[in-house]
Tab-separated table of C-alpha atoms in Angstrom:
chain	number	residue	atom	x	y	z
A	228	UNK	CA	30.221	37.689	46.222
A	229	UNK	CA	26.796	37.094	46.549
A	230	UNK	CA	23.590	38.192	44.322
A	231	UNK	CA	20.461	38.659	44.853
A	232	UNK	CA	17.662	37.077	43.058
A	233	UNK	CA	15.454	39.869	41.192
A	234	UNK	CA	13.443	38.363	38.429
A	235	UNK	CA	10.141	37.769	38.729
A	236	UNK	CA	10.196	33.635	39.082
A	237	UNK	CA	8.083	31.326	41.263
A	238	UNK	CA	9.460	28.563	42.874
A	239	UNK	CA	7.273	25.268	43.653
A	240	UNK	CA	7.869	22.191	45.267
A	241	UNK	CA	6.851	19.039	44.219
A	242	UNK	CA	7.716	15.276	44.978
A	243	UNK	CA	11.005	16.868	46.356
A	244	UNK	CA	12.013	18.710	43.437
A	245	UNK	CA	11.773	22.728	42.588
A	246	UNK	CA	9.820	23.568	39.545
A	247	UNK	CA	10.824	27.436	38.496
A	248	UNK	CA	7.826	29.014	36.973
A	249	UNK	CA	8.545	31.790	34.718
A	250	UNK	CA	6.190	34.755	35.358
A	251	UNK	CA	5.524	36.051	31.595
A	252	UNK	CA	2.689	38.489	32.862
A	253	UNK	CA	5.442	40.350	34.913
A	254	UNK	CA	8.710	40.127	32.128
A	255	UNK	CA	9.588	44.161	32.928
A	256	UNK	CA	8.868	43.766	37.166
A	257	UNK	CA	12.021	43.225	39.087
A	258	UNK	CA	12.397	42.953	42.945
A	259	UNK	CA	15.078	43.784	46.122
A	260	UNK	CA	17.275	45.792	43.688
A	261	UNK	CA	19.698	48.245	45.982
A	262	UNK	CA	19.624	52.230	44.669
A	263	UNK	CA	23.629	51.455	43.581
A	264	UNK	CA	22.184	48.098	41.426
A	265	UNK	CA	20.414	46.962	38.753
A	266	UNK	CA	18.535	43.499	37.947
A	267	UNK	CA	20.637	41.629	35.174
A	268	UNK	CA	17.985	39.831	33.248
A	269	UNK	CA	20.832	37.420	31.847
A	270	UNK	CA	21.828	36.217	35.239
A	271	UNK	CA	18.402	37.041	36.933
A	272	UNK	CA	20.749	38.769	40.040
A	273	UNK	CA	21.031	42.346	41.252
A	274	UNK	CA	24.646	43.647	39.908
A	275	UNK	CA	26.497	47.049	40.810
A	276	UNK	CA	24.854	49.880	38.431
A	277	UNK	CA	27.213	51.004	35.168
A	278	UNK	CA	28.925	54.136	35.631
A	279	UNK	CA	29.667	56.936	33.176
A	280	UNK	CA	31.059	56.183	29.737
A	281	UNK	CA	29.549	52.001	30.467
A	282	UNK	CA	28.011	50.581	28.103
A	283	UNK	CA	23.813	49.909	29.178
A	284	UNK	CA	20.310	48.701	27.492
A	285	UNK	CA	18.449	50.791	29.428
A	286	UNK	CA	18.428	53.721	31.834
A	287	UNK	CA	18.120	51.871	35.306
A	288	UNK	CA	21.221	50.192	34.728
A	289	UNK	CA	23.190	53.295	34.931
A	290	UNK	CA	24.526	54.718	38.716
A	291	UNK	CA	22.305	57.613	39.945
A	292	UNK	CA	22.669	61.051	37.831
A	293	UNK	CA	23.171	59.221	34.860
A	294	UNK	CA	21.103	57.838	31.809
A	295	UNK	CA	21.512	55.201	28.783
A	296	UNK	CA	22.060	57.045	25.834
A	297	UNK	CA	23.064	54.914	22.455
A	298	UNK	CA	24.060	52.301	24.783
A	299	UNK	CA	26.679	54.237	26.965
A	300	UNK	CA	25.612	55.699	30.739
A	301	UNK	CA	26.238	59.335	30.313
A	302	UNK	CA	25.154	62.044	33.085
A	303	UNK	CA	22.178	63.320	32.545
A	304	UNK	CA	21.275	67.156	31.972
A	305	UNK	CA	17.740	67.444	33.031
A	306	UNK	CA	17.409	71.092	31.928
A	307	UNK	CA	19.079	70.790	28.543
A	308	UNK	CA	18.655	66.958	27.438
A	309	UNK	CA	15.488	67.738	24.960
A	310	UNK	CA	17.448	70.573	23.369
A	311	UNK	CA	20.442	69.139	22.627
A	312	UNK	CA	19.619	65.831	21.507
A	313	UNK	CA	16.760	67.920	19.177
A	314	UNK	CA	20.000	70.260	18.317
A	315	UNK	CA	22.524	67.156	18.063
A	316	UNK	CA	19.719	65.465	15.717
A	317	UNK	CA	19.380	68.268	13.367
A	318	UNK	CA	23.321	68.722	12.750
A	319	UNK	CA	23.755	65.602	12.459
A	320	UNK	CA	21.183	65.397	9.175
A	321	UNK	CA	22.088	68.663	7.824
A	322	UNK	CA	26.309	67.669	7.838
A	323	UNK	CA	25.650	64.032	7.474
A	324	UNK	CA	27.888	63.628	3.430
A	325	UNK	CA	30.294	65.993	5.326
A	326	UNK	CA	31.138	64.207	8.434
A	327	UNK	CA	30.937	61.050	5.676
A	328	UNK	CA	34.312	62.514	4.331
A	329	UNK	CA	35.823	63.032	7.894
A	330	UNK	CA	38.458	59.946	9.465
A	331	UNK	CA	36.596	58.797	12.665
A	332	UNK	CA	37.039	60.459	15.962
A	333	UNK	CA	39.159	59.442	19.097
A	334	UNK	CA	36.148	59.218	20.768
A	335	UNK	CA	33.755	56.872	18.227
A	336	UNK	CA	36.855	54.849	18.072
A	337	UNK	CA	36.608	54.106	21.801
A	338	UNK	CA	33.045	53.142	21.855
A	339	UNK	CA	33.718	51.216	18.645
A	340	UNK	CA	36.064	49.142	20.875
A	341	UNK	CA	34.233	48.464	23.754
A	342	UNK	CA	32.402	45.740	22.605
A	343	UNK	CA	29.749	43.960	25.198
A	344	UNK	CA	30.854	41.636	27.468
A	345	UNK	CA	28.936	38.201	28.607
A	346	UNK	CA	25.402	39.034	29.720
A	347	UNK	CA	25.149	42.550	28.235
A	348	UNK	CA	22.240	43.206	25.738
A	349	UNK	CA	23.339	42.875	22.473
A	350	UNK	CA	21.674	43.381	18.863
A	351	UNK	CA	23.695	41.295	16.463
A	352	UNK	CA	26.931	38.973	17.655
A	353	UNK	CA	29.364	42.104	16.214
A	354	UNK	CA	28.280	44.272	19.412
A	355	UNK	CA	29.827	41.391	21.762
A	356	UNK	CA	33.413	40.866	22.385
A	357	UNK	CA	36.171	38.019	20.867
A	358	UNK	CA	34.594	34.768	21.873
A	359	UNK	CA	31.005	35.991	22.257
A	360	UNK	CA	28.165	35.613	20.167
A	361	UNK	CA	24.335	37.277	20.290
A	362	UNK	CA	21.686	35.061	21.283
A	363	UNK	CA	18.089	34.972	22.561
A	364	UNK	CA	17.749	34.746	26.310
A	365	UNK	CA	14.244	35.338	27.099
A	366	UNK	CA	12.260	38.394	25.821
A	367	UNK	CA	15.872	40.189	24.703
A	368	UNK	CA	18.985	39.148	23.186
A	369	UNK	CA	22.766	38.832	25.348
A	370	UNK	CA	26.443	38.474	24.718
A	371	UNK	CA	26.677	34.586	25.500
A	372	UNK	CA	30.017	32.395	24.815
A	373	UNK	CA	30.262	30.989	21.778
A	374	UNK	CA	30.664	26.985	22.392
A	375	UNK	CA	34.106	25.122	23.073
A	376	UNK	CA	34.703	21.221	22.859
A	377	UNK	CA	32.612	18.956	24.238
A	378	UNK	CA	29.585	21.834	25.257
A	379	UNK	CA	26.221	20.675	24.203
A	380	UNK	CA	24.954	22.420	20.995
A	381	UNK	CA	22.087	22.737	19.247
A	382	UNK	CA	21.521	21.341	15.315
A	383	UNK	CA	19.445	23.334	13.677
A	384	UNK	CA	17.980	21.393	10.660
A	385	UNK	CA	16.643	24.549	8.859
A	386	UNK	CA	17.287	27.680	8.964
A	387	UNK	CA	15.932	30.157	11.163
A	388	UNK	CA	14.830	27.807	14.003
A	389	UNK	CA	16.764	30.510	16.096
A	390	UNK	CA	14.034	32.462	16.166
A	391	UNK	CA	11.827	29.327	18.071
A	392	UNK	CA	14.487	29.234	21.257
A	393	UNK	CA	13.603	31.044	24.430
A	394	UNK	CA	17.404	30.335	25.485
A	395	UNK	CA	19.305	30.415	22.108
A	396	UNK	CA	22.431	28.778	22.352
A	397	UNK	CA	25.888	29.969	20.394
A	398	UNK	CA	27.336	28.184	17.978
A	399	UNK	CA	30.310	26.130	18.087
A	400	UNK	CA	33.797	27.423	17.588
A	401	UNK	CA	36.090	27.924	14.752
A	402	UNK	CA	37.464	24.393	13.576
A	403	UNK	CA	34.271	22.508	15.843
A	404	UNK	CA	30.828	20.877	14.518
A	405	UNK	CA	28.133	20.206	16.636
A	406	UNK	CA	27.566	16.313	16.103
A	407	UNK	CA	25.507	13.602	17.958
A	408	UNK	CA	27.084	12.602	21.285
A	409	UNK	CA	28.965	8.841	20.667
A	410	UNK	CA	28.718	6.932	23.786
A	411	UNK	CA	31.728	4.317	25.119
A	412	UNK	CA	31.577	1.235	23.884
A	413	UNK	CA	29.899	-1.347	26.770
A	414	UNK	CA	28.296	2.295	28.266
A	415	UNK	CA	24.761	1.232	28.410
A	416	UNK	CA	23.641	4.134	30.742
A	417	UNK	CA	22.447	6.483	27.671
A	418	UNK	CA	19.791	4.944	25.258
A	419	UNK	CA	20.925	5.399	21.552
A	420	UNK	CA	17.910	7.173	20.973
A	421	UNK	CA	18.994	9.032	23.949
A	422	UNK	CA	22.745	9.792	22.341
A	423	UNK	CA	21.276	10.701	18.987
A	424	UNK	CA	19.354	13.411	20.544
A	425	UNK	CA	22.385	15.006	22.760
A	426	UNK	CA	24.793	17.251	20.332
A	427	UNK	CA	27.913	18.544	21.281
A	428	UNK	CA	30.809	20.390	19.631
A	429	UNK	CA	33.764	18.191	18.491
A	430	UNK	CA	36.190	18.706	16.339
A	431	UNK	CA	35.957	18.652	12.581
């Protein structure tokens, strides 16, 4: 299948390589997305809009007649949206202890269990599926896969250097510590400088 390229990115080229320039003026503008498509900023491609009961991050990534509301595409009601979220709102404050007391419902169950898949915006790594964790990736944060054997990693010395990535990388997996590369023995093509500076998960 092939996608089309929709974020805004400039491409120059110099002493025959491409330099990608990323257009921070423009972060929201996206280009030659179809009416049946929306720009995936993870993947920076035009994908097939969500339909109903999808999970979304924002309205224009729901199929035509439908909106993004808490994060599932459901079809819009033009006449009676305003009044019933106002009305849903209200209930919900006034029986709040009471629906406290109640077992979950069939249907909070389902959107409890469809948890986002890689690419999909995410808040915290809970709201992505088995395997996935919640990292930065530009301006927002996406379901990305959490690191197997041999990946590159990153070491964080202190805590909170997340927060300093533009492209935040998972950790590595269960049993797997992200440790300075060790080159072959006789493999002079990679400085030790070079080696100490390249992580990757291995195993513990």
């Amino acid at each position: 299948m092939i996608y089309h390229l929709c974020l805004p990115i400039t491409i120059h080229q110099s002493n025959n390589s491409f330099i990608f320039i990323w257009n921070s003026d423009l972060p929201h503008l996206h280009y030659h997305c179809g009416g049946d498509e929306f720009c995936n900023d993870a993947r920076g491609a035009c994908l097939p809009c969500r339909k109903n009961r999808k999970r979304c991050a924002r309205d224009s990534m729901c199929c035509a007649g439908n909106r993004c509301s808490n994060g599932v595409c459901q079809a819009s009601d033009i006449d009676g949206t305003d009044a019933s979220l106002t009305t849903s709102w209200h209930t919900h404050n006034n029986t709040m202890a009471h629906q406290a007391k109640k077992p979950p419902s069939a249907h909070s169950n389902q959107l409890h269990a469809d948890k986002g898949q890689e690419g999909d915006a995410c808040l915290r790594s809970a709201d992505c599926s088995e395997g996935l964790c919640c990292a930065r990736h530009f301006w927002s944060r996406i379901c990305k896969p959490v690191l197997t054997v041999g990946q590159v990693c990153t070491r964080h010395r202190r805590k909170g250097n997340h927060g300093l990535e533009l492209f935040q990388r998972c950790d590595c997996g269960e049993g797997l510590a992200c440790r300075p590369e060790k080159g072959e023995k006789g493999d002079h093509t990679v400085s030790r400088t070079a080696a100490r500076n390249l992580h990757t998960c291995q195993r513990r």
